[in-house]
Short mmCIF file of C-alpha atoms in Angstrom, two decimals:
data_model
loop_
_atom_site.label_atom_id
_atom_site.label_comp_id
_atom_site.label_asym_id
_atom_site.label_seq_id
_atom_site.Cartn_x
_atom_site.Cartn_y
_atom_site.Cartn_z
CA MET W 10 72.26 119.51 91.47
CA TYR W 11 74.39 122.33 92.85
CA ASN W 12 73.15 124.65 90.10
CA LYS W 13 69.46 124.04 90.66
CA VAL W 14 67.24 127.05 91.22
CA GLU W 15 65.59 125.76 94.40
CA ILE W 16 67.46 124.38 97.41
CA CYS W 17 65.85 123.61 100.77
CA GLY W 18 62.68 125.23 99.44
CA ILE W 19 64.49 128.51 98.74
CA ASN W 20 64.46 130.07 95.29
CA THR W 21 68.16 130.86 94.91
CA SER W 22 67.58 133.11 91.91
CA LYS W 23 65.76 135.58 94.17
CA LEU W 24 68.17 135.67 97.09
CA PRO W 25 69.05 139.23 98.19
CA VAL W 26 72.61 140.58 98.05
CA LEU W 27 73.85 142.96 100.74
CA SER W 28 76.47 145.64 100.23
CA GLU W 29 79.49 145.65 102.53
CA GLU W 30 78.23 148.87 104.12
CA ARG W 31 74.88 147.30 104.90
CA LYS W 32 76.55 144.22 106.37
CA LYS W 33 78.59 146.42 108.71
CA GLU W 34 75.46 148.28 109.79
CA LEU W 35 73.58 145.05 110.48
CA LEU W 36 76.47 143.50 112.41
CA LYS W 37 76.69 146.54 114.68
CA ILE W 38 72.95 146.39 115.33
CA ILE W 39 73.15 142.64 116.04
CA HIS W 40 75.81 143.14 118.71
CA THR W 41 74.74 146.49 120.18
CA GLY W 42 71.03 146.97 119.45
CA ASN W 43 68.05 145.99 121.59
CA LYS W 44 66.62 142.50 121.33
CA LYS W 45 63.98 143.32 118.72
CA GLN W 46 66.40 145.28 116.52
CA SER W 47 69.06 142.60 116.92
CA LEU W 48 66.76 139.76 115.86
CA SER W 49 65.51 141.70 112.84
CA ALA W 50 69.05 142.61 111.76
CA ARG W 51 70.19 139.01 112.32
CA ASP W 52 67.44 137.67 110.03
CA GLU W 53 68.34 140.18 107.32
CA MET W 54 72.03 139.34 107.68
CA ILE W 55 71.38 135.60 107.36
CA ASN W 56 69.11 135.98 104.31
CA GLY W 57 71.52 138.42 102.73
CA ASN W 58 74.41 135.94 102.96
CA LEU W 59 72.76 132.74 101.76
CA ARG W 60 74.48 133.22 98.40
CA LEU W 61 77.75 133.01 100.31
CA VAL W 62 76.70 129.59 101.62
CA LEU W 63 75.80 128.50 98.08
CA SER W 64 79.20 129.55 96.78
CA VAL W 65 80.93 127.55 99.53
CA ILE W 66 79.02 124.29 98.98
CA GLN W 67 80.08 124.41 95.32
CA ARG W 68 83.53 123.45 96.60
CA PHE W 69 82.15 120.13 97.80
CA ASN W 70 80.70 119.18 94.43
CA GLY W 71 81.40 115.62 93.31
CA ARG W 72 81.35 114.02 96.78
CA GLY W 73 77.91 112.52 96.35
CA GLU W 74 76.49 114.55 99.23
CA ASN W 75 72.96 115.92 99.15
CA PRO W 76 73.28 119.66 98.41
CA ASP W 77 70.23 120.42 100.56
CA ASP W 78 71.99 118.83 103.56
CA LEU W 79 75.22 120.71 102.89
CA PHE W 80 73.29 123.96 102.49
CA GLN W 81 71.60 123.51 105.87
CA VAL W 82 74.91 122.71 107.56
CA GLY W 83 76.50 125.69 105.80
CA CYS W 84 73.74 127.92 107.18
CA ILE W 85 74.68 126.79 110.70
CA GLY W 86 78.25 127.90 109.98
CA LEU W 87 76.93 131.21 108.66
CA ILE W 88 74.90 131.82 111.81
CA LYS W 89 77.91 131.02 113.99
CA ALA W 90 80.00 133.45 111.95
CA ILE W 91 77.40 136.21 112.38
CA ASP W 92 77.09 135.62 116.12
CA ASN W 93 80.86 135.54 116.70
CA PHE W 94 82.03 138.19 114.25
CA ASN W 95 83.87 141.14 115.78
CA ALA W 96 82.30 144.19 114.14
CA ASP W 97 85.09 146.42 115.48
CA LYS W 98 87.67 144.72 113.28
CA ASP W 99 88.31 146.21 109.84
CA VAL W 100 87.64 142.89 108.09
CA CYS W 101 85.08 141.95 105.44
CA PHE W 102 82.46 139.58 106.82
CA SER W 103 83.11 137.02 104.07
CA THR W 104 86.78 136.79 105.11
CA TYR W 105 85.63 135.40 108.44
CA GLY W 106 82.39 133.79 107.29
CA VAL W 107 83.76 131.55 104.53
CA PRO W 108 86.22 129.63 106.80
CA MET W 109 83.48 129.23 109.41
CA ILE W 110 81.04 127.80 106.83
CA ILE W 111 83.71 125.50 105.38
CA GLY W 112 84.68 124.34 108.88
CA GLU W 113 81.08 123.50 109.76
CA ILE W 114 80.60 121.49 106.55
CA LYS W 115 83.89 119.64 107.04
CA ARG W 116 82.90 118.76 110.60
CA TYR W 117 79.61 117.38 109.31
CA LEU W 118 81.37 115.33 106.63
CA ARG W 119 83.89 113.98 109.14
CA ASP W 120 81.22 112.99 111.65
CA TYR W 121 79.43 110.97 108.97
CA ASN W 122 82.59 109.65 107.35
CA PRO W 123 82.72 105.81 107.15
CA ILE W 124 86.46 105.99 107.93
CA ARG W 125 86.63 106.07 111.71
CA VAL W 126 89.09 108.30 113.56
CA SER W 127 89.74 107.91 117.29
CA ARG W 128 87.86 110.27 119.60
CA SER W 129 91.06 111.73 121.08
CA LEU W 130 92.48 112.60 117.65
CA ARG W 131 89.17 114.08 116.54
CA ASP W 132 88.91 116.20 119.71
CA THR W 133 92.45 117.52 119.24
CA ALA W 134 91.69 118.36 115.62
CA TYR W 135 88.44 120.16 116.55
CA HIS W 136 90.22 122.17 119.26
CA ALA W 137 92.96 123.07 116.77
CA MET W 138 90.39 124.24 114.23
CA SER W 139 88.58 126.29 116.87
CA VAL W 140 91.88 127.92 117.87
CA LYS W 141 92.56 128.65 114.22
CA GLU W 142 89.17 130.31 113.71
CA ASN W 143 89.56 132.49 116.81
CA PHE W 144 93.13 133.38 115.86
CA ILE W 145 91.99 134.59 112.43
CA VAL W 146 89.35 136.81 114.02
CA HIS W 147 91.80 138.51 116.37
CA ASN W 148 94.89 138.62 114.16
CA ASN W 149 93.54 138.81 110.59
CA ARG W 150 95.80 135.96 109.48
CA GLU W 151 96.05 132.21 109.79
CA PRO W 152 98.16 130.83 112.64
CA THR W 153 101.13 128.53 112.13
CA VAL W 154 101.09 124.99 113.47
CA GLU W 155 103.54 126.08 116.16
CA GLU W 156 101.20 128.85 117.31
CA ILE W 157 98.24 126.46 117.47
CA ALA W 158 100.31 123.94 119.43
CA LYS W 159 101.42 126.61 121.88
CA ILE W 160 97.84 127.74 122.55
CA LEU W 161 96.72 124.12 123.04
CA ASP W 162 99.81 123.39 125.14
CA THR W 163 100.52 120.24 123.16
CA PRO W 164 103.44 119.13 120.97
CA LYS W 165 103.40 120.34 117.39
CA GLU W 166 103.49 116.72 116.17
CA ASN W 167 100.18 115.98 117.93
CA VAL W 168 98.47 118.85 116.11
CA ILE W 169 99.82 117.74 112.74
CA ILE W 170 98.79 114.11 113.25
CA ALA W 171 95.30 115.10 114.45
CA LEU W 172 94.66 117.47 111.55
CA GLU W 173 95.93 114.97 109.00
CA ALA W 174 93.76 112.22 110.49
CA ILE W 175 90.55 114.11 109.73
CA ILE W 176 91.43 115.19 106.19
CA ASP W 177 88.71 113.95 103.86
CA PRO W 178 89.79 111.21 101.44
CA ILE W 179 89.70 112.27 97.79
CA SER W 180 88.62 110.34 94.73
CA ILE W 181 91.31 108.77 92.57
CA TYR W 182 89.60 110.64 89.74
CA GLU W 183 90.11 114.03 91.40
CA PRO W 184 91.90 116.38 88.93
CA VAL W 185 95.29 117.60 90.18
CA PHE W 186 96.27 119.63 87.12
CA SER W 187 94.46 120.86 84.06
CA ASP W 188 95.16 123.04 81.05
CA ASP W 189 93.39 123.62 77.75
CA ASN W 190 94.56 120.34 76.29
CA ASP W 191 94.78 117.75 79.03
CA THR W 192 93.82 116.92 82.61
CA ILE W 193 95.90 114.89 85.05
CA TYR W 194 94.02 112.97 87.75
CA VAL W 195 95.16 111.40 91.03
CA ILE W 196 94.94 107.96 89.42
CA ASP W 197 97.56 109.05 86.88
CA GLN W 198 100.02 109.58 89.74
CA LEU W 199 99.55 106.06 91.14
CA SER W 200 102.02 103.71 89.54
CA ASP W 201 100.12 100.57 90.60
CA PHE W 202 97.17 101.58 88.48
CA ASN W 203 99.30 102.33 85.45
CA SER W 204 101.67 99.38 85.60
CA SER W 205 101.43 96.73 82.90
CA GLU W 206 101.47 94.03 85.61
CA SER W 207 98.33 95.42 87.24
CA TRP W 208 96.63 95.66 83.85
CA ILE W 209 97.52 92.06 83.00
CA ASN W 210 96.32 90.81 86.39
CA GLU W 211 93.00 92.56 85.91
CA ILE W 212 92.50 90.92 82.52
CA ALA W 213 93.45 87.52 83.96
CA PHE W 214 90.95 87.94 86.82
CA LYS W 215 88.11 88.85 84.43
CA GLU W 216 88.88 85.86 82.23
CA ALA W 217 88.97 83.59 85.28
CA VAL W 218 85.54 84.79 86.43
CA ASN W 219 84.13 84.38 82.91
CA SER W 220 85.41 80.79 82.86
CA LEU W 221 83.04 79.82 85.71
CA ASP W 222 79.82 78.02 84.87
CA LYS W 223 76.60 80.04 85.02
CA ARG W 224 75.62 79.14 88.60
CA GLU W 225 79.13 79.58 90.04
CA LYS W 226 79.54 82.92 88.30
CA SER W 227 76.15 84.11 89.60
CA ILE W 228 77.03 83.11 93.17
CA PHE W 229 80.49 84.70 92.92
CA ILE W 230 79.05 88.02 91.69
CA MET W 231 76.32 88.11 94.35
CA ARG W 232 78.79 87.26 97.13
CA PHE W 233 81.79 89.40 96.24
CA PHE W 234 80.43 92.19 94.05
CA LYS W 235 76.99 92.73 95.57
CA GLY W 236 78.00 91.88 99.17
CA LYS W 237 75.20 89.38 99.83
CA THR W 238 75.45 86.70 102.52
CA GLN W 239 75.42 83.02 101.69
CA THR W 240 71.94 82.78 103.22
CA GLU W 241 70.64 85.61 101.02
CA VAL W 242 72.17 84.00 97.93
CA ALA W 243 70.65 80.64 98.84
CA GLU W 244 67.17 82.16 99.16
CA GLU W 245 67.52 84.03 95.88
CA ILE W 246 68.55 81.07 93.71
CA GLY W 247 66.60 78.41 95.61
CA ILE W 248 69.29 76.13 97.04
CA SER W 249 70.64 75.45 100.53
CA GLN W 250 73.26 77.58 102.26
CA ALA W 251 75.58 74.53 102.34
CA GLN W 252 75.33 74.21 98.55
CA VAL W 253 76.11 77.91 98.14
CA SER W 254 79.18 77.48 100.35
CA ARG W 255 80.40 74.48 98.31
CA LEU W 256 79.85 76.22 94.95
CA GLU W 257 81.54 79.37 96.26
CA LYS W 258 84.63 77.39 97.29
CA ASN W 259 84.71 75.68 93.89
CA ALA W 260 84.49 79.06 92.13
CA LEU W 261 87.33 80.52 94.19
CA SER W 262 89.45 77.44 93.57
CA LYS W 263 88.90 77.69 89.81
CA ILE W 264 89.74 81.39 89.78
CA ARG W 265 92.98 80.80 91.70
CA HIS W 266 93.94 78.01 89.30
CA GLU W 267 93.22 80.14 86.21
CA ILE W 268 95.22 83.13 87.50
CA GLN W 269 98.19 80.98 88.51
#
């Protein structure tokens, strides 16, 4: 999906590409020109950097997110980067723009993340990220944790905890190393998944489920694999909720007995 020609109604194969010289000219006009010139230059700058947004959202491939949504959020980050970029600094726009786009997308992903983080931790993390972005603009380098903590007037440990709390979880199938012959994934580094005991337990569980009679197995799958309520199961197979509850308990009891 990330390689499709059209995204958000835009034909990506026809997106313009701006030279660095042109970007510098447009940025100066945006921040020093009259309103009409500024708006025109801003539009050209945005359209001329949409490929930059596309390149950034490639980094979020494999997360199951809609690329159109990520593209729109990335464009918000691009606009913020254009509006806040210091044209007097001898820095390429992409050096500042890419972190801003990534930050905006990560904020979006965190806000819609099913794993909840406390408001105070999230606020500290957002302030730390904002400090980091501003520090990069003015110093042309990333700040240390100590520098961020000093600006926020908070202990270094608080900054570390806050930033770690909002790190996106990764898939156990995320590659951590790859060469021409083999790829190592996160799951390969987790001993529990590779242990013979875990493998044996999994086989025993599957055999225990398969030992259930047809109705018990159907109820067990609907309840614990499909997440349906007892009432929903009862309606689907045409029995009472009390019968579903009794059959469910029998199934669980049989599975425990088989595994033991």
